[in-house]
PDB file of C-alpha atoms in Angstrom:
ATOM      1  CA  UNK A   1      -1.321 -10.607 -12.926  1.00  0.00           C
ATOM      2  CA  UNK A   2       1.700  -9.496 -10.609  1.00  0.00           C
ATOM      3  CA  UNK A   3       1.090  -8.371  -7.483  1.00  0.00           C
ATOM      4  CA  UNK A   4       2.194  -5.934  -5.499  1.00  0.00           C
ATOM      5  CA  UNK A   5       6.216  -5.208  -5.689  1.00  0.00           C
ATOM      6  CA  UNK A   6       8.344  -3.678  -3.646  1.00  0.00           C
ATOM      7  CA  UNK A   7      12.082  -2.685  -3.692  1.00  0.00           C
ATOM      8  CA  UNK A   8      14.434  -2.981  -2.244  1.00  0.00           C
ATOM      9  CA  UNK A   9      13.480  -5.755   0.037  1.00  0.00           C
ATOM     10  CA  UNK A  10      16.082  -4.737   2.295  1.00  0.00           C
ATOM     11  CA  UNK A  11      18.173  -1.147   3.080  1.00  0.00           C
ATOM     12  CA  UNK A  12      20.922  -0.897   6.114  1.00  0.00           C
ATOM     13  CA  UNK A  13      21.494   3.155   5.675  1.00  0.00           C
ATOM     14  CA  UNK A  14      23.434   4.784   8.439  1.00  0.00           C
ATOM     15  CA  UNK A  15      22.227   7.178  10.622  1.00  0.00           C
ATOM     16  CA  UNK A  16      21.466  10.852   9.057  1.00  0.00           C
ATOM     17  CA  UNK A  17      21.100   9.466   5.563  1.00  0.00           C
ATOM     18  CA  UNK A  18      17.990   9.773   3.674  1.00  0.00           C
ATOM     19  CA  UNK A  19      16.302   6.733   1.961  1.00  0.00           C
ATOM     20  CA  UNK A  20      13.794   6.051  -0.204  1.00  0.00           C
ATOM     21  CA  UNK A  21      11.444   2.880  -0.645  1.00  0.00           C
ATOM     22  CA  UNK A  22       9.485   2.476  -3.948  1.00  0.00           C
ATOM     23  CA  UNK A  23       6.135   0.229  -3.984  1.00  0.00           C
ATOM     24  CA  UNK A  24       4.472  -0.567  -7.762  1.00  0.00           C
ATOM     25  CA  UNK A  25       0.828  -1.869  -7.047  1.00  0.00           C
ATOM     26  CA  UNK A  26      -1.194  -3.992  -8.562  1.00  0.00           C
ATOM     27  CA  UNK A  27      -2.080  -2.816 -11.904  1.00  0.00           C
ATOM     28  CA  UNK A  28      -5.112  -0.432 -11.819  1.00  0.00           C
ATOM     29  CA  UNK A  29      -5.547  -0.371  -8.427  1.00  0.00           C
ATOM     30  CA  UNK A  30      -6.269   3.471  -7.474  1.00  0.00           C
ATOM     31  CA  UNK A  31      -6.014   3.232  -3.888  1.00  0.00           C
ATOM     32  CA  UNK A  32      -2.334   3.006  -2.132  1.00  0.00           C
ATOM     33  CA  UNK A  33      -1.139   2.271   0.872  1.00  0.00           C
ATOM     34  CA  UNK A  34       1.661   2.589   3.012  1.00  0.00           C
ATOM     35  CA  UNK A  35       2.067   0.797   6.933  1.00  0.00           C
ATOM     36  CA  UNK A  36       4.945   0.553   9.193  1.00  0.00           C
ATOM     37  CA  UNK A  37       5.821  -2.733  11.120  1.00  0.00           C
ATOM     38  CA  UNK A  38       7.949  -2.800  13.807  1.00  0.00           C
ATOM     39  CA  UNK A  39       9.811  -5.911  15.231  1.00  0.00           C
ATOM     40  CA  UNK A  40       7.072  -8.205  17.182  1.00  0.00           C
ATOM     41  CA  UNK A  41       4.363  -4.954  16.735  1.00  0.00           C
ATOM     42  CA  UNK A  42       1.177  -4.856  14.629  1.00  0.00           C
ATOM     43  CA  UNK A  43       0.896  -2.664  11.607  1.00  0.00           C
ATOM     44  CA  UNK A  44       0.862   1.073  12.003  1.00  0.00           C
ATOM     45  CA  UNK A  45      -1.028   3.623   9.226  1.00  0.00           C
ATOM     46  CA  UNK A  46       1.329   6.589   7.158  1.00  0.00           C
ATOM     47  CA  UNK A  47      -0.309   7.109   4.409  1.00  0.00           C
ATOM     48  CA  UNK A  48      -3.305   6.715   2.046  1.00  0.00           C
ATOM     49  CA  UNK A  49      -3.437   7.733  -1.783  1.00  0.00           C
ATOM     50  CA  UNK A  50      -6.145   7.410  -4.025  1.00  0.00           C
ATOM     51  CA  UNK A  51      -4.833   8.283  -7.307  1.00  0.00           C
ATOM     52  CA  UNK A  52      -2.002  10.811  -7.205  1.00  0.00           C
ATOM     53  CA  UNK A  53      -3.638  12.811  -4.331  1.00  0.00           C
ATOM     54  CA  UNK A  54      -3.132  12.159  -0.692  1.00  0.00           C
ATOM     55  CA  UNK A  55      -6.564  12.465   1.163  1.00  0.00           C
ATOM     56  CA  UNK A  56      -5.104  11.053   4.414  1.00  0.00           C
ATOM     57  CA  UNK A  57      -1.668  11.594   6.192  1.00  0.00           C
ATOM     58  CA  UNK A  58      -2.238  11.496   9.626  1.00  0.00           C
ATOM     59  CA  UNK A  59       0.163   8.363  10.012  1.00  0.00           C
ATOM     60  CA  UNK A  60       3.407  10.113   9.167  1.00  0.00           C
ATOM     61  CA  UNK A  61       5.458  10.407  12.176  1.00  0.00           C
ATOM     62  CA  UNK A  62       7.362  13.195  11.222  1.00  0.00           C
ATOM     63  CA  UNK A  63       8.490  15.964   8.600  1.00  0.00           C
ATOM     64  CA  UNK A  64      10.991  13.769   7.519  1.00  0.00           C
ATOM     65  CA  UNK A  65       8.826  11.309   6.405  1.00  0.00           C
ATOM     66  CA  UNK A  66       7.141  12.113   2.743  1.00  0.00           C
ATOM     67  CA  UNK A  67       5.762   9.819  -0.137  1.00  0.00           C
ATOM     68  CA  UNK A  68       4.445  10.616  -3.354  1.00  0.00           C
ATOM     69  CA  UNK A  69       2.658   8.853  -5.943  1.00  0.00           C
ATOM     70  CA  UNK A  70       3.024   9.625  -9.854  1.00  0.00           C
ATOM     71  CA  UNK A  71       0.654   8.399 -12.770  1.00  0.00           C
ATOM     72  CA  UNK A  72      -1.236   6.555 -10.799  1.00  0.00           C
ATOM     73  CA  UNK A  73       0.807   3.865  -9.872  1.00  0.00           C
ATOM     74  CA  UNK A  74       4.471   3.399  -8.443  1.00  0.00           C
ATOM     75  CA  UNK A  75       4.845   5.510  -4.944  1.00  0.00           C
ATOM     76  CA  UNK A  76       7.847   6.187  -2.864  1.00  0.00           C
ATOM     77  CA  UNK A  77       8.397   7.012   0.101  1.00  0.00           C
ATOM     78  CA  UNK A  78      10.706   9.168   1.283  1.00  0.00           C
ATOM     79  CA  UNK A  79      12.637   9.161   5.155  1.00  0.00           C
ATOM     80  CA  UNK A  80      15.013  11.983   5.379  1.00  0.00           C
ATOM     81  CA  UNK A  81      18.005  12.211   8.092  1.00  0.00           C
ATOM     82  CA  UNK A  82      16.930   8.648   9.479  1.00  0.00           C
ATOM     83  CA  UNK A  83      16.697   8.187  12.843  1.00  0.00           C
ATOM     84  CA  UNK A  84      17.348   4.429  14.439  1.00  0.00           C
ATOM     85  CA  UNK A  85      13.474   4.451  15.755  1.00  0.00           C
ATOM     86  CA  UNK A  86      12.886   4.671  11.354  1.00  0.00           C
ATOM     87  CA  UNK A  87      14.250   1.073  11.770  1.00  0.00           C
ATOM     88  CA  UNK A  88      11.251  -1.091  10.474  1.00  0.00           C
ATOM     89  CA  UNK A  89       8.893  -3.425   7.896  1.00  0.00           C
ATOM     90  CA  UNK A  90       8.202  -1.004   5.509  1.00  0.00           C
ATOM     91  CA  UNK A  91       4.686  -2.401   3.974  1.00  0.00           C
ATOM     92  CA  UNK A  92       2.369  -1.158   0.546  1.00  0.00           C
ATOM     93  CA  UNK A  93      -0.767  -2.184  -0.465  1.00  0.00           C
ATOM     94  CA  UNK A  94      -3.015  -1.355  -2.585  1.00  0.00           C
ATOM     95  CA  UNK A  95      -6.750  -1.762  -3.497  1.00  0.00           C
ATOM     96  CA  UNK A  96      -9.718  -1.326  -5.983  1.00  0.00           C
ATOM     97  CA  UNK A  97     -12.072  -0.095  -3.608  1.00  0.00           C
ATOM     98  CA  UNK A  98     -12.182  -0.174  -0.079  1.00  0.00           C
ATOM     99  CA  UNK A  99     -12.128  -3.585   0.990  1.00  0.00           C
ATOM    100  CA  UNK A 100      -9.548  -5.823   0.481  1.00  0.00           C
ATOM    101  CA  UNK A 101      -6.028  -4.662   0.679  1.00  0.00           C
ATOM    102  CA  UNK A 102      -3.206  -6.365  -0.927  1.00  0.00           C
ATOM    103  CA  UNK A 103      -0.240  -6.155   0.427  1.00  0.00           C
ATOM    104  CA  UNK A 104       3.621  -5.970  -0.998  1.00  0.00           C
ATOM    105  CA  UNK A 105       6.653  -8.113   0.692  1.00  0.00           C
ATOM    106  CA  UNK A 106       7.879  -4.754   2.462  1.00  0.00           C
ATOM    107  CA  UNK A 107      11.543  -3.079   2.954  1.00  0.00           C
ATOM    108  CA  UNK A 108      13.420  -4.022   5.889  1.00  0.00           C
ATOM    109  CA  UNK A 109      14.968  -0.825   6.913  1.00  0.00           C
ATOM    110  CA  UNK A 110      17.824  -0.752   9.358  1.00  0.00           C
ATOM    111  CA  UNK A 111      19.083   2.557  10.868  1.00  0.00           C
ATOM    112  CA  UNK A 112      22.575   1.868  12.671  1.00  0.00           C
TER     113      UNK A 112
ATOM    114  CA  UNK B   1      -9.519   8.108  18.774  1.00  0.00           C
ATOM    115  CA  UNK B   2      -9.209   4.878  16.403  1.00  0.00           C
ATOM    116  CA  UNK B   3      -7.702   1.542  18.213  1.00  0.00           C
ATOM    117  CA  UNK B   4      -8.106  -2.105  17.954  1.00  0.00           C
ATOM    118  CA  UNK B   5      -7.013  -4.534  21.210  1.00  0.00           C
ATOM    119  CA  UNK B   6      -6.537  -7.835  19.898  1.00  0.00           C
ATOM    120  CA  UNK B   7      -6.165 -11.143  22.719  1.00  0.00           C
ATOM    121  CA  UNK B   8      -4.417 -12.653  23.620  1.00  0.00           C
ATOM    122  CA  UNK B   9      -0.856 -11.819  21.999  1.00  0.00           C
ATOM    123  CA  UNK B  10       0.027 -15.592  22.388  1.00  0.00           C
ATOM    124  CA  UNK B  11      -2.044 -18.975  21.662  1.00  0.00           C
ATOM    125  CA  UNK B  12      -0.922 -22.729  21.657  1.00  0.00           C
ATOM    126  CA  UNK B  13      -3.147 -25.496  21.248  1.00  0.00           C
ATOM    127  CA  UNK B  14      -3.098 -29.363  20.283  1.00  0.00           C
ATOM    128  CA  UNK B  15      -3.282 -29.949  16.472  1.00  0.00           C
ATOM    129  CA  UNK B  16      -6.968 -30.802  15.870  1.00  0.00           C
ATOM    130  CA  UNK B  17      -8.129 -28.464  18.509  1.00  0.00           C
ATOM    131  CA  UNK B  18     -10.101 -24.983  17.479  1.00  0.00           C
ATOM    132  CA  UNK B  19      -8.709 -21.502  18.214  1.00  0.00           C
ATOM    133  CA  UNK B  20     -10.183 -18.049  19.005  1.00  0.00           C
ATOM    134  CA  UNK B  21      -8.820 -14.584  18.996  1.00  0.00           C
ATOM    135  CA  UNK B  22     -10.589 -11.591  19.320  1.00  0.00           C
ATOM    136  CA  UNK B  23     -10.661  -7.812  18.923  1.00  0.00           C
ATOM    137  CA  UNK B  24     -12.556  -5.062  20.078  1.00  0.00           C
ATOM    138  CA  UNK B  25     -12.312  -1.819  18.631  1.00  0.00           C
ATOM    139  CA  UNK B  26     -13.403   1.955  19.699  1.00  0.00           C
ATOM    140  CA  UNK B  27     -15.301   3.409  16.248  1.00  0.00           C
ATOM    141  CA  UNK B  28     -18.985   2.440  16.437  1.00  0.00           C
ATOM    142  CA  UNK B  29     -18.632   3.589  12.973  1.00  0.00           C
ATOM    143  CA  UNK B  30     -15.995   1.224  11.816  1.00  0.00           C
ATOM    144  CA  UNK B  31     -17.806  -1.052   9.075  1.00  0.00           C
ATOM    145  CA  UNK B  32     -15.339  -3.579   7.721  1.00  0.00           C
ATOM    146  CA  UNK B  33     -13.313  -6.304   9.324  1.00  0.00           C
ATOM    147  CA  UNK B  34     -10.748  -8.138   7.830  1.00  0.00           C
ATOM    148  CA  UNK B  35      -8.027 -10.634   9.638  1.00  0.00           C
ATOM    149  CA  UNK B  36      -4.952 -11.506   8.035  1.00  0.00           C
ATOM    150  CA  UNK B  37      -2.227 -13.915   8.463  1.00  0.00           C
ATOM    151  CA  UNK B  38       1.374 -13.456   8.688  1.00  0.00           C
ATOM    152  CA  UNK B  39       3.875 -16.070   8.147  1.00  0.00           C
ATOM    153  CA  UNK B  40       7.054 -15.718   9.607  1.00  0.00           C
ATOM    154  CA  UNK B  41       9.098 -13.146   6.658  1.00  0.00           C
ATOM    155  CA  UNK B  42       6.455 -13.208   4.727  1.00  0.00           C
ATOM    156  CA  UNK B  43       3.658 -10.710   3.647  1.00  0.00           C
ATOM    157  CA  UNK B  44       0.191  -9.736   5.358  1.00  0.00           C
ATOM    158  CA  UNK B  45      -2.564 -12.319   3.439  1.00  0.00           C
ATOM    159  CA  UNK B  46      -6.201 -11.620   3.914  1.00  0.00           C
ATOM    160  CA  UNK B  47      -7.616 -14.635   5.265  1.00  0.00           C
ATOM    161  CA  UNK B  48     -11.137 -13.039   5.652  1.00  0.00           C
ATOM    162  CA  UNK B  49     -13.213 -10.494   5.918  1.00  0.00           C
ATOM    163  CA  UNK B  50     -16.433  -9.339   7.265  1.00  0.00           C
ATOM    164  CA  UNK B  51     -18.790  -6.258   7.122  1.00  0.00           C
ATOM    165  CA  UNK B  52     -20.463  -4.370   9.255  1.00  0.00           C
ATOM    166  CA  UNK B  53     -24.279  -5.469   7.645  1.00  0.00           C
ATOM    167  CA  UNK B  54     -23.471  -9.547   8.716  1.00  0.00           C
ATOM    168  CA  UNK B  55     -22.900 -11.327  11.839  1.00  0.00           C
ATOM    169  CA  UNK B  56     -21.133 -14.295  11.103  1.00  0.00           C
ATOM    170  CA  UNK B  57     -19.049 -15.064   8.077  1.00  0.00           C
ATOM    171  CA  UNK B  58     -17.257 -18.921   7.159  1.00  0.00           C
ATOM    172  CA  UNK B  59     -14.873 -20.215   4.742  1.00  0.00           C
ATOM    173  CA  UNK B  60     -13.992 -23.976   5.631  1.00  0.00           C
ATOM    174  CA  UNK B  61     -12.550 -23.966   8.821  1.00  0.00           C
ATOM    175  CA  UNK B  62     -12.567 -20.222   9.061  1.00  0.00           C
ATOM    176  CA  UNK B  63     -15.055 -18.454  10.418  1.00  0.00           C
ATOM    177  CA  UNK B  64     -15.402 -14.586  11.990  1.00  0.00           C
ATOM    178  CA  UNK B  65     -18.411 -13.218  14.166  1.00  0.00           C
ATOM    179  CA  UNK B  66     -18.869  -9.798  14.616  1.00  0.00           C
ATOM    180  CA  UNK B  67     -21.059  -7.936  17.845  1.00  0.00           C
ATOM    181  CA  UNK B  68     -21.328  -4.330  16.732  1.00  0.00           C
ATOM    182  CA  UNK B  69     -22.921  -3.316  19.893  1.00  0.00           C
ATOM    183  CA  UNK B  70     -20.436  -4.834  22.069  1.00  0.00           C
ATOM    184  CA  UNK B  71     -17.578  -3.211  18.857  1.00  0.00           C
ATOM    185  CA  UNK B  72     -15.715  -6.494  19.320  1.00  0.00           C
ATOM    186  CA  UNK B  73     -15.003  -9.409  16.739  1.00  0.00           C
ATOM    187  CA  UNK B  74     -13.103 -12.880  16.347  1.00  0.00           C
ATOM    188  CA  UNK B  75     -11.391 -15.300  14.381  1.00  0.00           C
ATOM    189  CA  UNK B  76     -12.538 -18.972  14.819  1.00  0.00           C
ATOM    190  CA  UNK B  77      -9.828 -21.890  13.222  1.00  0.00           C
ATOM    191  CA  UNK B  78     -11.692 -25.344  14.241  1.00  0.00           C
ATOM    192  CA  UNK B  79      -9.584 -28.339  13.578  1.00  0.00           C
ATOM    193  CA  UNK B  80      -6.465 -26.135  13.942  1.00  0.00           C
ATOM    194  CA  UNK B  81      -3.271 -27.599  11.551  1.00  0.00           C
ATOM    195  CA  UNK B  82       0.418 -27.479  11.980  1.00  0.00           C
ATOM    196  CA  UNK B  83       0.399 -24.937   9.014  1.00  0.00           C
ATOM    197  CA  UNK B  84      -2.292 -22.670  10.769  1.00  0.00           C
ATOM    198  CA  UNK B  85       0.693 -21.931  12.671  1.00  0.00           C
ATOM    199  CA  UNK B  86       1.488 -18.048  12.013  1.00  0.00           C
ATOM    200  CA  UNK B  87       1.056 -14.629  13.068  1.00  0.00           C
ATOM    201  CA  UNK B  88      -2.489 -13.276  12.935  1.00  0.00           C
ATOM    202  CA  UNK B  89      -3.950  -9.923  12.998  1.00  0.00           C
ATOM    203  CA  UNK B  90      -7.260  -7.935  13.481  1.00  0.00           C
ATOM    204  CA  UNK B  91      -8.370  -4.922  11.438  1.00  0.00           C
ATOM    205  CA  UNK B  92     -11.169  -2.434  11.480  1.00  0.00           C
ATOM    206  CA  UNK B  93     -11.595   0.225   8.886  1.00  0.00           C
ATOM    207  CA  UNK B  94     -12.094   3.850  10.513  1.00  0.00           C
ATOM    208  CA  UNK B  95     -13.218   5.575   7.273  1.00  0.00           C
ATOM    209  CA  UNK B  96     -15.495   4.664   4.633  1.00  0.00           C
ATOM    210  CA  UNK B  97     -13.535   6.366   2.346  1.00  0.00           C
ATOM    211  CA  UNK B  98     -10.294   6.039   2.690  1.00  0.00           C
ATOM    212  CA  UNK B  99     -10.349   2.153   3.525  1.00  0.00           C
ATOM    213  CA  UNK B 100      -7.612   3.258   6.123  1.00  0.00           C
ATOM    214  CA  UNK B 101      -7.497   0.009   8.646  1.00  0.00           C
ATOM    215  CA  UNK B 102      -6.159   0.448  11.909  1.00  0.00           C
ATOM    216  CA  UNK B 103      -4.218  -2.934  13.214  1.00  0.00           C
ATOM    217  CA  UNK B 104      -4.401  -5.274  16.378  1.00  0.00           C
ATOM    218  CA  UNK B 105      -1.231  -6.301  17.869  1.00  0.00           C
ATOM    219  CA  UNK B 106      -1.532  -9.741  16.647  1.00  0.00           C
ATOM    220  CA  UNK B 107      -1.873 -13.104  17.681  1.00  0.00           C
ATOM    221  CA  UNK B 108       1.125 -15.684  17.169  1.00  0.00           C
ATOM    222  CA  UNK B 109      -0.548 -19.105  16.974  1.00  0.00           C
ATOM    223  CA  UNK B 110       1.237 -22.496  17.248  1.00  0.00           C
ATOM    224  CA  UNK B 111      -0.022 -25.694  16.662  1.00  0.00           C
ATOM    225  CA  UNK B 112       1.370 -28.471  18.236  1.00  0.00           C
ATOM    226  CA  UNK B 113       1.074 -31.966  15.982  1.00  0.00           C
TER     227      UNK B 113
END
């Protein structure tokens, strides 16, 4: 089957703006995840979703950053009044259990 | 609090010739390991994966050991290929239930035909 899908694969948004990234995961896959990569730096931890519900959001920089997840499936997240620091690899995965995560192509987000 | 140190950051060797990285992380109760592999552009791919109940893992030339008492584990490639060439990170996994996986740094590996 498909994998996991992102869009879009890249966003230049100007500073103040508010953007949103969408990630559809692999089909039946109840656990979501969303990571931040910055130029030359390992992944960071936002967000984890199992199902609709958000257990874990300790990775979210900031208010401005949301996400939510409907049905099950497709999330977005959600950066309001970007900063140029938001500029980033924005990265989804998702999994069946906890294990093996797979991830999407990611966003390229550029603040200016 | 949760982090992972991955060494070193850089690695060249002679095509033919094994590499190592490794990763130590702070959670005695972390209790799965994978390592992934990041082509330039491209996205994350698990290249294994090990758990906290075995020592020693291999696929091919792949292989990860893990030292739970010393909290440190590591990638070994032996008879390294020009397409081994890539970006490669550590992981450890800080909750049981949430699969959350805290990430090295990364290791950017080049192998010289």
């Amino acid at each position: 089957g498909a994998g996991v899908s992102q869009s879009p694969s890249n966003k230049v948004t100007e500073k103040g703006k508010d953007v949103e990234l969408r990630c559809d995961p692999i089909s039946g896959h109840t656990a979501l995840y969303w990571y931040r990569q910055s130029l030359g730096q390992g992944l960071e931890f936002l967000i984890y979703f199992q199902g609709n519900s958000a257990p874990d959001k300790s990775g979210l920089p900031s208010d401005r950053f949301s996400a939510e997840r409907t049905g099950g499936s497709v999330s977005t997240l959600t950066i309001q009044r970007t900063q140029q620091e938001d500029s980033a690899v924005y990265l989804c995965a998702s999994s069946l259990q906890v294990g093996e995560q797979f991830f999407g192509p990611g966003t390229r987000l550029t603040v200016l | 609090g949760e982090n992972v140190e991955q060494h070193p950051s850089t690695l060249s060797v002679q095509e033919g010739d094994s590499a190592v990285i490794k990763c130590t992380y702070s959670d005695s109760a972390s209790n799965y390991f994978p390592w992934y592999k990041q082509e330039l552009g491209k996205r994350p791919q698990l290249i294994i994966d090990i758990r906290s109940n075995v020592g020693e893992k291999k696929d091919q030339r792949i292989a990860v050991t893990l030292n739970k008492t010393a909290k440190h584990f590591s990638l070994h490639i032996t008879e390294t290929q020009p397409e081994d060439s890539a970006v490669y990170f550590c992981a450890a996994s800080f909750s049981s239930n949430t699969g959350k996986l805290i990430f090295g740094q990364g290791t950017t590996l080049q192998v010289k035909p």
